[in-house]
């Protein structure tokens, strides 16, 4: 098998993945000499090995051990042909080139006589014994094919882009726990939970790892072994992507790159096509401009005051995580502009809702201390919601029955 880099160019370096007892092994064929074509045999050995190690890192693989596996070296005791004496956890390695050099330099010393200073051929046939989460000895062909395929660069958003698009939203894990995306920055996303409403940081690298695995493999298991100790949160974020399906029985996410094209008139997904035709959420800025019809300022759908668009939030009438893929396409029906001066939070937290006549209803105000909150609620009560219409009523109805903290008469 020959691997293709992320540009789709085939590298002249033959490799294979084979079953090795209870594990899998990556075998790199030696370089040098005359190849079948005009190029020397496997003359891109180093580049290919680095590429394969990087793709194994995406799968959190561990190089348990490694040996030179040439015909000549096979006569030596395994200890003398060992090139990886301490397991290498690739997930912890940021500089894959140095890992590759460590392996090839060690291979160059195998077979040399004691006291020989000069390094020998460091592009020998080698075998790297692996532990790869989610892969067993029966998965050799699958892993080989996945390692050879170009990484789906751009098929999914970067972690920061995805989470900025989810900022302000609440997503649910498979166990029903809610996580509110509070802020993105400084290499982490701040996530609020019932236990930590002020938020706890989760490294963006954790989410990016999940995106990389999903993009390159097409499927992943939501588990600590696969995604780390925040696996349920990372899985919930990834499940929020359109065309990603979740199998609750096996906690597996699958990327469907053959999903139907979106309605060309729906700008929620417009201009978001990327490689592999996966649709992803656009950022809040574009959503706000869509709902504001391209204007620099627009009214809040709840209080009616007009603000520059940067002070408005594209708030989902029905929580986005609860929407079907078809509902997510109907941005003008499931989203509204709400100001960041209280209206967005009040609606999201269930302190206000919109009734079946399109009027804003609030929780009981008796008992609330006098102040700006009470004044704000009085100002909202009974107002006509600017985003209410027949097409959006089912989504407001969902909010009334699942999120609103008060009771509606009748």
Short mmCIF file of C-alpha atoms in Angstrom, two decimals:
data_model
loop_
_atom_site.label_atom_id
_atom_site.label_comp_id
_atom_site.label_asym_id
_atom_site.label_seq_id
_atom_site.Cartn_x
_atom_site.Cartn_y
_atom_site.Cartn_z
CA UNK A 1 0.00 0.00 0.00
CA UNK A 2 1.13 3.55 -0.77
CA UNK A 3 -0.14 6.48 1.27
CA UNK A 4 -1.48 9.72 -0.18
CA UNK A 5 -0.70 12.98 1.55
CA UNK A 6 -3.39 15.48 2.43
CA UNK A 7 -3.15 17.02 -1.05
CA UNK A 8 -3.92 13.62 -2.57
CA UNK A 9 -0.37 13.04 -3.88
CA UNK A 10 0.89 9.47 -3.57
CA UNK A 11 4.14 9.02 -1.66
CA UNK A 12 6.65 6.57 -3.06
CA UNK A 13 7.03 4.45 0.09
CA UNK A 14 5.36 1.09 0.51
CA UNK A 15 3.86 0.09 3.84
CA UNK A 16 1.37 -2.38 5.27
CA UNK A 17 -0.55 -3.04 8.47
CA UNK A 18 -0.51 -6.65 9.63
CA UNK A 19 -1.93 -8.59 12.56
CA UNK A 20 0.70 -9.42 15.17
CA UNK A 21 -0.82 -11.63 17.84
CA UNK A 22 -3.27 -9.50 19.79
CA UNK A 23 -1.92 -6.29 18.25
CA UNK A 24 -1.38 -4.67 14.90
CA UNK A 25 1.97 -3.76 13.37
CA UNK A 26 2.95 -1.09 10.88
CA UNK A 27 5.54 -2.43 8.43
CA UNK A 28 7.62 -0.01 6.37
CA UNK A 29 9.45 -1.50 3.40
CA UNK A 30 13.09 -0.50 2.95
CA UNK A 31 14.28 2.29 0.69
CA UNK A 32 17.15 2.36 -1.79
CA UNK A 33 18.18 0.64 -4.98
CA UNK A 34 16.28 0.61 -8.25
CA UNK A 35 12.51 0.80 -8.11
CA UNK A 36 9.96 -0.46 -10.61
CA UNK A 37 9.81 2.98 -12.25
CA UNK A 38 12.21 5.86 -12.80
CA UNK A 39 12.43 6.61 -9.07
CA UNK A 40 14.57 4.71 -6.57
CA UNK A 41 12.63 2.24 -4.46
CA UNK A 42 10.59 3.89 -1.69
CA UNK A 43 12.56 7.12 -1.91
CA UNK A 44 9.94 9.01 0.15
CA UNK A 45 10.40 6.67 3.10
CA UNK A 46 10.92 9.40 5.73
CA UNK A 47 8.02 11.58 4.58
CA UNK A 48 5.67 8.61 4.47
CA UNK A 49 6.70 7.37 7.90
CA UNK A 50 6.09 10.82 9.39
CA UNK A 51 2.69 11.00 7.71
CA UNK A 52 1.68 7.56 9.00
CA UNK A 53 2.86 8.35 12.52
CA UNK A 54 0.83 11.59 12.47
CA UNK A 55 -2.28 9.72 11.38
CA UNK A 56 -1.68 7.14 14.08
CA UNK A 57 -1.39 10.02 16.56
CA UNK A 58 -4.88 11.14 15.48
CA UNK A 59 -6.03 7.70 16.63
CA UNK A 60 -4.17 7.98 19.95
CA UNK A 61 -1.99 5.01 19.04
CA UNK A 62 0.91 3.80 21.14
CA UNK A 63 4.06 2.39 19.53
CA UNK A 64 4.63 -0.42 22.02
CA UNK A 65 7.87 -1.65 20.48
CA UNK A 66 9.69 -1.79 17.17
CA UNK A 67 12.30 -3.86 15.40
CA UNK A 68 14.27 -3.89 12.18
CA UNK A 69 12.55 -6.59 10.13
CA UNK A 70 14.94 -7.06 7.23
CA UNK A 71 16.03 -10.52 6.12
CA UNK A 72 19.58 -9.94 7.37
CA UNK A 73 18.48 -8.57 10.74
CA UNK A 74 16.13 -11.51 11.27
CA UNK A 75 19.19 -13.60 12.20
CA UNK A 76 19.85 -11.35 15.18
CA UNK A 77 18.24 -11.72 18.61
CA UNK A 78 15.27 -9.38 18.94
CA UNK A 79 17.05 -7.37 21.62
CA UNK A 80 19.78 -6.46 19.14
CA UNK A 81 17.37 -5.33 16.44
CA UNK A 82 15.07 -3.37 18.73
CA UNK A 83 14.52 0.26 17.73
CA UNK A 84 11.78 1.28 20.22
CA UNK A 85 12.81 0.28 23.73
CA UNK A 86 10.26 2.43 25.58
CA UNK A 87 6.62 2.70 24.39
CA UNK A 88 5.84 5.93 22.56
CA UNK A 89 2.40 7.41 23.28
CA UNK A 90 1.93 9.32 20.06
CA UNK A 91 -0.89 11.45 21.49
CA UNK A 92 1.71 13.08 23.75
CA UNK A 93 4.10 13.83 20.89
CA UNK A 94 3.78 17.20 19.21
CA UNK A 95 6.90 16.89 17.05
CA UNK A 96 6.32 13.82 14.90
CA UNK A 97 9.47 14.53 12.88
CA UNK A 98 11.55 13.97 16.02
CA UNK A 99 9.72 10.71 16.69
CA UNK A 100 10.48 9.57 13.16
CA UNK A 101 14.14 10.53 13.52
CA UNK A 102 14.36 8.65 16.82
CA UNK A 103 13.09 5.52 15.08
CA UNK A 104 15.18 5.79 11.91
CA UNK A 105 18.39 6.67 13.77
CA UNK A 106 17.91 3.61 15.95
CA UNK A 107 17.36 1.45 12.88
CA UNK A 108 20.57 2.78 11.32
CA UNK A 109 22.58 1.35 14.24
CA UNK A 110 21.15 -2.15 14.03
CA UNK A 111 23.66 -4.67 12.67
CA UNK A 112 26.73 -2.47 13.15
CA UNK A 113 29.71 -3.93 14.95
CA UNK A 114 30.54 -2.65 18.39
CA UNK A 115 32.63 0.48 18.26
CA UNK A 116 31.43 1.46 14.80
CA UNK A 117 30.84 5.17 14.93
CA UNK A 118 29.29 5.62 11.54
CA UNK A 119 25.54 5.14 11.27
CA UNK A 120 24.33 2.64 8.70
CA UNK A 121 21.27 2.62 6.46
CA UNK A 122 18.45 4.19 8.46
CA UNK A 123 15.68 3.37 5.98
CA UNK A 124 15.54 -0.36 6.59
CA UNK A 125 12.47 -2.56 6.62
CA UNK A 126 10.98 -2.01 10.07
CA UNK A 127 8.01 -3.24 12.07
CA UNK A 128 6.34 -1.00 14.64
CA UNK A 129 4.03 -2.87 17.04
CA UNK A 130 0.99 -0.84 17.92
CA UNK A 131 -1.89 -0.46 20.28
CA UNK A 132 -4.64 1.52 18.57
CA UNK A 133 -7.89 2.23 20.46
CA UNK A 134 -10.83 0.76 18.59
CA UNK A 135 -8.71 -1.55 16.41
CA UNK A 136 -7.92 -5.21 16.95
CA UNK A 137 -6.02 -7.84 15.00
CA UNK A 138 -9.02 -8.29 12.68
CA UNK A 139 -8.90 -4.62 11.66
CA UNK A 140 -5.56 -4.64 9.84
CA UNK A 141 -7.01 -3.98 6.39
CA UNK A 142 -9.29 -1.22 7.70
CA UNK A 143 -6.49 0.59 9.49
CA UNK A 144 -4.17 0.21 6.50
CA UNK A 145 -6.77 1.78 4.18
CA UNK A 146 -7.48 4.62 6.60
CA UNK A 147 -3.80 5.43 7.07
CA UNK A 148 -3.29 5.51 3.32
CA UNK A 149 -6.22 7.84 2.63
CA UNK A 150 -5.75 11.63 2.54
CA UNK A 151 -6.84 13.40 5.69
CA UNK A 152 -10.15 15.15 5.08
CA UNK A 153 -8.64 18.54 5.73
CA UNK A 154 -11.36 21.19 5.82
CA UNK A 155 -14.18 18.62 5.79
CA UNK A 156 -15.04 19.62 9.32
CA UNK A 157 -14.57 22.96 11.04
CA UNK A 158 -11.70 23.61 13.38
CA UNK A 159 -12.58 23.22 17.05
CA UNK A 160 -12.42 26.96 17.76
CA UNK A 161 -14.67 27.77 14.80
CA UNK A 162 -17.22 25.13 15.79
CA UNK A 163 -17.35 26.17 19.45
CA UNK A 164 -17.57 29.88 18.67
CA UNK A 165 -20.64 29.02 16.61
CA UNK A 166 -22.09 27.21 19.64
CA UNK A 167 -21.27 29.95 22.16
CA UNK A 168 -24.30 30.71 24.29
CA UNK A 169 -26.00 27.42 23.52
CA UNK A 170 -26.65 24.46 25.76
CA UNK A 171 -25.91 20.98 24.47
CA UNK A 172 -26.85 17.71 26.10
CA UNK A 173 -24.70 14.62 26.61
CA UNK A 174 -26.20 11.16 25.91
CA UNK A 175 -26.91 10.87 29.66
CA UNK A 176 -28.98 14.06 29.59
CA UNK A 177 -26.49 16.34 31.35
CA UNK A 178 -26.52 19.87 30.00
CA UNK A 179 -23.37 21.80 29.10
CA UNK A 180 -23.57 25.49 28.28
CA UNK A 181 -20.85 26.91 26.03
CA UNK A 182 -19.87 30.12 27.80
CA UNK A 183 -16.70 31.38 26.16
CA UNK A 184 -13.96 30.35 23.76
CA UNK A 185 -10.39 31.60 24.00
CA UNK A 186 -6.86 31.00 25.26
CA UNK A 187 -6.81 27.47 23.89
CA UNK A 188 -9.87 26.33 25.84
CA UNK A 189 -13.65 26.47 25.89
CA UNK A 190 -15.38 27.46 29.13
CA UNK A 191 -18.24 25.02 29.80
CA UNK A 192 -20.92 25.60 32.42
CA UNK A 193 -22.71 22.68 34.11
CA UNK A 194 -25.15 22.25 36.98
CA UNK A 195 -22.20 21.63 39.28
CA UNK A 196 -20.06 24.42 37.86
CA UNK A 197 -22.37 27.12 36.45
CA UNK A 198 -19.45 29.55 36.32
CA UNK A 199 -17.72 27.17 33.92
CA UNK A 200 -14.75 24.84 33.73
CA UNK A 201 -12.16 25.01 30.91
CA UNK A 202 -11.88 22.16 28.40
CA UNK A 203 -8.81 22.26 26.10
CA UNK A 204 -9.64 22.92 22.46
CA UNK A 205 -7.10 20.21 21.62
CA UNK A 206 -9.51 17.63 23.10
CA UNK A 207 -12.29 18.67 20.71
CA UNK A 208 -9.87 19.05 17.79
CA UNK A 209 -8.63 15.52 18.34
CA UNK A 210 -12.19 14.23 18.09
CA UNK A 211 -12.79 16.25 14.90
CA UNK A 212 -9.56 14.95 13.36
CA UNK A 213 -10.44 11.34 14.13
CA UNK A 214 -14.00 11.73 12.85
CA UNK A 215 -12.80 13.45 9.65
CA UNK A 216 -10.10 10.90 8.87
CA UNK A 217 -11.85 7.73 10.02
CA UNK A 218 -15.50 8.61 9.48
CA UNK A 219 -16.49 7.04 12.78
CA UNK A 220 -15.41 7.05 16.40
CA UNK A 221 -16.52 5.68 19.73
CA UNK A 222 -17.39 8.11 22.51
CA UNK A 223 -15.20 6.67 25.22
CA UNK A 224 -12.47 7.75 27.59
CA UNK A 225 -9.98 5.60 25.67
CA UNK A 226 -10.86 7.35 22.41
CA UNK A 227 -11.52 10.93 23.52
CA UNK A 228 -10.11 11.40 27.02
CA UNK A 229 -11.80 12.06 30.36
CA UNK A 230 -14.17 14.70 28.88
CA UNK A 231 -15.34 12.23 26.25
CA UNK A 232 -19.07 12.74 26.88
CA UNK A 233 -18.77 16.49 26.35
CA UNK A 234 -16.58 16.10 23.26
CA UNK A 235 -19.05 13.54 21.89
CA UNK A 236 -21.96 15.92 22.50
CA UNK A 237 -20.15 18.67 20.59
CA UNK A 238 -19.41 16.39 17.64
CA UNK A 239 -22.96 15.01 17.63
CA UNK A 240 -24.13 18.60 17.16
CA UNK A 241 -22.66 18.64 13.64
CA UNK A 242 -25.11 18.11 10.81
CA UNK A 243 -24.79 14.73 9.08
CA UNK A 244 -23.26 13.14 12.18
CA UNK A 245 -25.42 10.32 13.50
CA UNK A 246 -25.17 8.82 16.96
CA UNK A 247 -25.81 5.18 17.81
CA UNK A 248 -26.81 5.17 21.50
CA UNK A 249 -26.39 1.42 21.84
CA UNK A 250 -22.69 1.52 21.01
CA UNK A 251 -21.90 5.18 21.79
CA UNK A 252 -20.60 5.52 18.23
CA UNK A 253 -20.63 8.64 16.06
CA UNK A 254 -20.67 8.27 12.29
CA UNK A 255 -20.00 10.98 9.74
CA UNK A 256 -22.33 10.82 6.75
CA UNK A 257 -20.68 12.77 3.95
CA UNK A 258 -23.48 11.96 1.50
CA UNK A 259 -26.14 14.05 3.20
CA UNK A 260 -28.63 15.89 1.04
CA UNK A 261 -27.66 19.30 -0.22
CA UNK A 262 -29.27 22.16 1.71
CA UNK A 263 -31.91 24.41 0.27
CA UNK A 264 -30.02 26.98 -1.77
CA UNK A 265 -32.25 29.71 -0.33
CA UNK A 266 -31.35 28.79 3.23
CA UNK A 267 -28.34 30.90 4.07
CA UNK A 268 -27.95 29.05 7.36
CA UNK A 269 -25.94 26.53 5.40
CA UNK A 270 -25.23 28.65 2.33
CA UNK A 271 -21.58 29.09 1.35
CA UNK A 272 -20.55 26.51 3.92
CA UNK A 273 -19.75 23.63 1.58
CA UNK A 274 -16.32 22.23 2.27
CA UNK A 275 -14.39 19.19 1.13
CA UNK A 276 -16.45 15.99 1.48
CA UNK A 277 -19.59 18.16 1.28
CA UNK A 278 -20.08 18.21 5.04
CA UNK A 279 -22.21 21.12 6.21
CA UNK A 280 -21.21 22.89 9.37
CA UNK A 281 -22.65 25.74 11.35
CA UNK A 282 -21.56 29.19 10.43
CA UNK A 283 -20.42 31.58 13.07
CA UNK A 284 -22.71 33.91 15.00
CA UNK A 285 -21.63 36.92 12.94
CA UNK A 286 -23.01 35.49 9.72
CA UNK A 287 -26.22 34.31 11.43
CA UNK A 288 -26.82 37.73 12.92
CA UNK A 289 -26.34 39.41 9.55
CA UNK A 290 -28.78 36.95 7.97
CA UNK A 291 -31.51 37.62 10.51
CA UNK A 292 -30.83 41.35 10.30
CA UNK A 293 -31.24 41.18 6.50
CA UNK A 294 -27.75 42.58 6.03
CA UNK A 295 -28.36 45.70 8.11
CA UNK A 296 -25.79 47.10 10.54
CA UNK A 297 -28.41 47.29 13.30
CA UNK A 298 -31.70 45.55 14.01
CA UNK A 299 -34.36 45.30 16.72
CA UNK A 300 -34.30 42.67 19.45
CA UNK A 301 -37.24 40.30 18.84
CA UNK A 302 -38.16 40.44 22.54
CA UNK A 303 -37.67 43.96 23.90
CA UNK A 304 -37.96 45.67 20.50
CA UNK A 305 -35.00 47.99 21.10
CA UNK A 306 -32.62 48.42 18.16
CA UNK A 307 -28.93 47.59 18.57
CA UNK A 308 -25.86 47.23 16.35
CA UNK A 309 -25.70 43.60 15.25
CA UNK A 310 -22.64 42.87 17.41
CA UNK A 311 -24.87 43.30 20.47
CA UNK A 312 -27.46 40.84 19.16
CA UNK A 313 -27.39 37.06 19.49
CA UNK A 314 -28.83 34.62 16.97
CA UNK A 315 -30.84 32.82 19.66
CA UNK A 316 -32.51 29.52 18.87
CA UNK A 317 -36.24 29.52 19.58
CA UNK A 318 -35.99 25.77 20.04
CA UNK A 319 -32.73 24.53 21.53
CA UNK A 320 -30.51 23.61 18.59
CA UNK A 321 -29.40 20.32 20.14
CA UNK A 322 -33.07 19.25 20.21
CA UNK A 323 -33.73 20.14 16.56
CA UNK A 324 -33.80 17.61 13.78
CA UNK A 325 -31.47 18.12 10.85
CA UNK A 326 -34.44 19.34 8.79
CA UNK A 327 -35.39 21.86 11.48
CA UNK A 328 -31.84 23.19 11.66
CA UNK A 329 -32.13 24.19 8.02
CA UNK A 330 -35.02 26.56 8.79
CA UNK A 331 -32.98 29.25 10.44
CA UNK A 332 -35.51 32.02 9.88
CA UNK A 333 -38.09 29.95 11.76
CA UNK A 334 -36.00 28.46 14.56
CA UNK A 335 -33.84 31.50 15.35
CA UNK A 336 -34.40 35.11 16.34
CA UNK A 337 -32.29 38.11 17.21
CA UNK A 338 -32.17 38.71 20.97
CA UNK A 339 -30.09 41.39 22.62
CA UNK A 340 -27.18 40.54 24.87
CA UNK A 341 -28.44 43.03 27.47
CA UNK A 342 -30.65 40.45 29.12
CA UNK A 343 -33.22 39.20 26.64
CA UNK A 344 -31.13 36.35 25.28
CA UNK A 345 -30.31 35.04 28.76
CA UNK A 346 -33.88 35.43 30.03
CA UNK A 347 -35.25 33.41 27.12
CA UNK A 348 -32.50 30.80 27.23
CA UNK A 349 -32.95 30.32 31.00
CA UNK A 350 -36.74 30.01 30.67
CA UNK A 351 -37.66 33.18 32.56
CA UNK A 352 -39.63 34.42 29.55
CA UNK A 353 -41.40 32.64 26.72
CA UNK A 354 -43.80 33.42 23.86
CA UNK A 355 -47.38 32.19 24.00
CA UNK A 356 -49.56 30.89 21.17
CA UNK A 357 -50.74 34.44 20.36
CA UNK A 358 -47.18 35.68 19.92
CA UNK A 359 -47.07 37.64 23.17
CA UNK A 360 -44.24 37.45 25.69
CA UNK A 361 -45.03 35.82 29.01
CA UNK A 362 -42.83 35.89 32.09
CA UNK A 363 -42.45 33.89 35.27
CA UNK A 364 -44.37 35.15 38.29
CA UNK A 365 -42.92 38.49 39.30
CA UNK A 366 -44.34 38.48 42.84
CA UNK A 367 -41.53 37.94 45.29
CA UNK A 368 -38.80 39.18 43.00
CA UNK A 369 -36.83 42.01 44.60
CA UNK A 370 -37.35 45.42 43.07
CA UNK A 371 -34.61 46.34 40.70
CA UNK A 372 -33.49 46.27 37.09
CA UNK A 373 -34.47 42.61 36.62
CA UNK A 374 -38.06 43.19 37.74
CA UNK A 375 -38.25 46.34 35.63
CA UNK A 376 -36.97 44.47 32.61
CA UNK A 377 -39.50 41.67 33.08
CA UNK A 378 -42.36 44.15 33.41
CA UNK A 379 -41.22 45.81 30.19
CA UNK A 380 -41.27 42.48 28.35
CA UNK A 381 -44.54 41.09 29.70
CA UNK A 382 -47.31 41.28 27.11
CA UNK A 383 -45.11 42.60 24.30
CA UNK A 384 -45.53 41.13 20.85
CA UNK A 385 -42.49 39.02 19.87
CA UNK A 386 -41.05 40.26 16.60
CA UNK A 387 -40.01 36.76 15.54
CA UNK A 388 -43.39 35.09 16.09
CA UNK A 389 -45.32 33.80 13.08
CA UNK A 390 -47.17 30.66 12.08
CA UNK A 391 -44.03 28.88 10.88
CA UNK A 392 -42.19 29.54 14.13
CA UNK A 393 -45.05 28.62 16.49
CA UNK A 394 -44.06 24.91 16.79
CA UNK A 395 -40.62 25.95 18.01
CA UNK A 396 -41.98 28.47 20.50
CA UNK A 397 -44.39 25.75 21.68
CA UNK A 398 -41.38 23.51 22.35
CA UNK A 399 -39.83 26.26 24.46
CA UNK A 400 -43.06 26.80 26.42
CA UNK A 401 -43.33 23.14 27.36
CA UNK A 402 -39.69 22.24 27.95
CA UNK A 403 -37.84 25.38 29.04
CA UNK A 404 -40.22 27.98 30.44
CA UNK A 405 -40.06 28.02 34.24
CA UNK A 406 -43.50 29.53 34.79
CA UNK A 407 -47.01 28.28 34.08
CA UNK A 408 -49.28 29.49 31.32
CA UNK A 409 -52.96 29.79 32.18
CA UNK A 410 -55.49 27.74 30.24
#
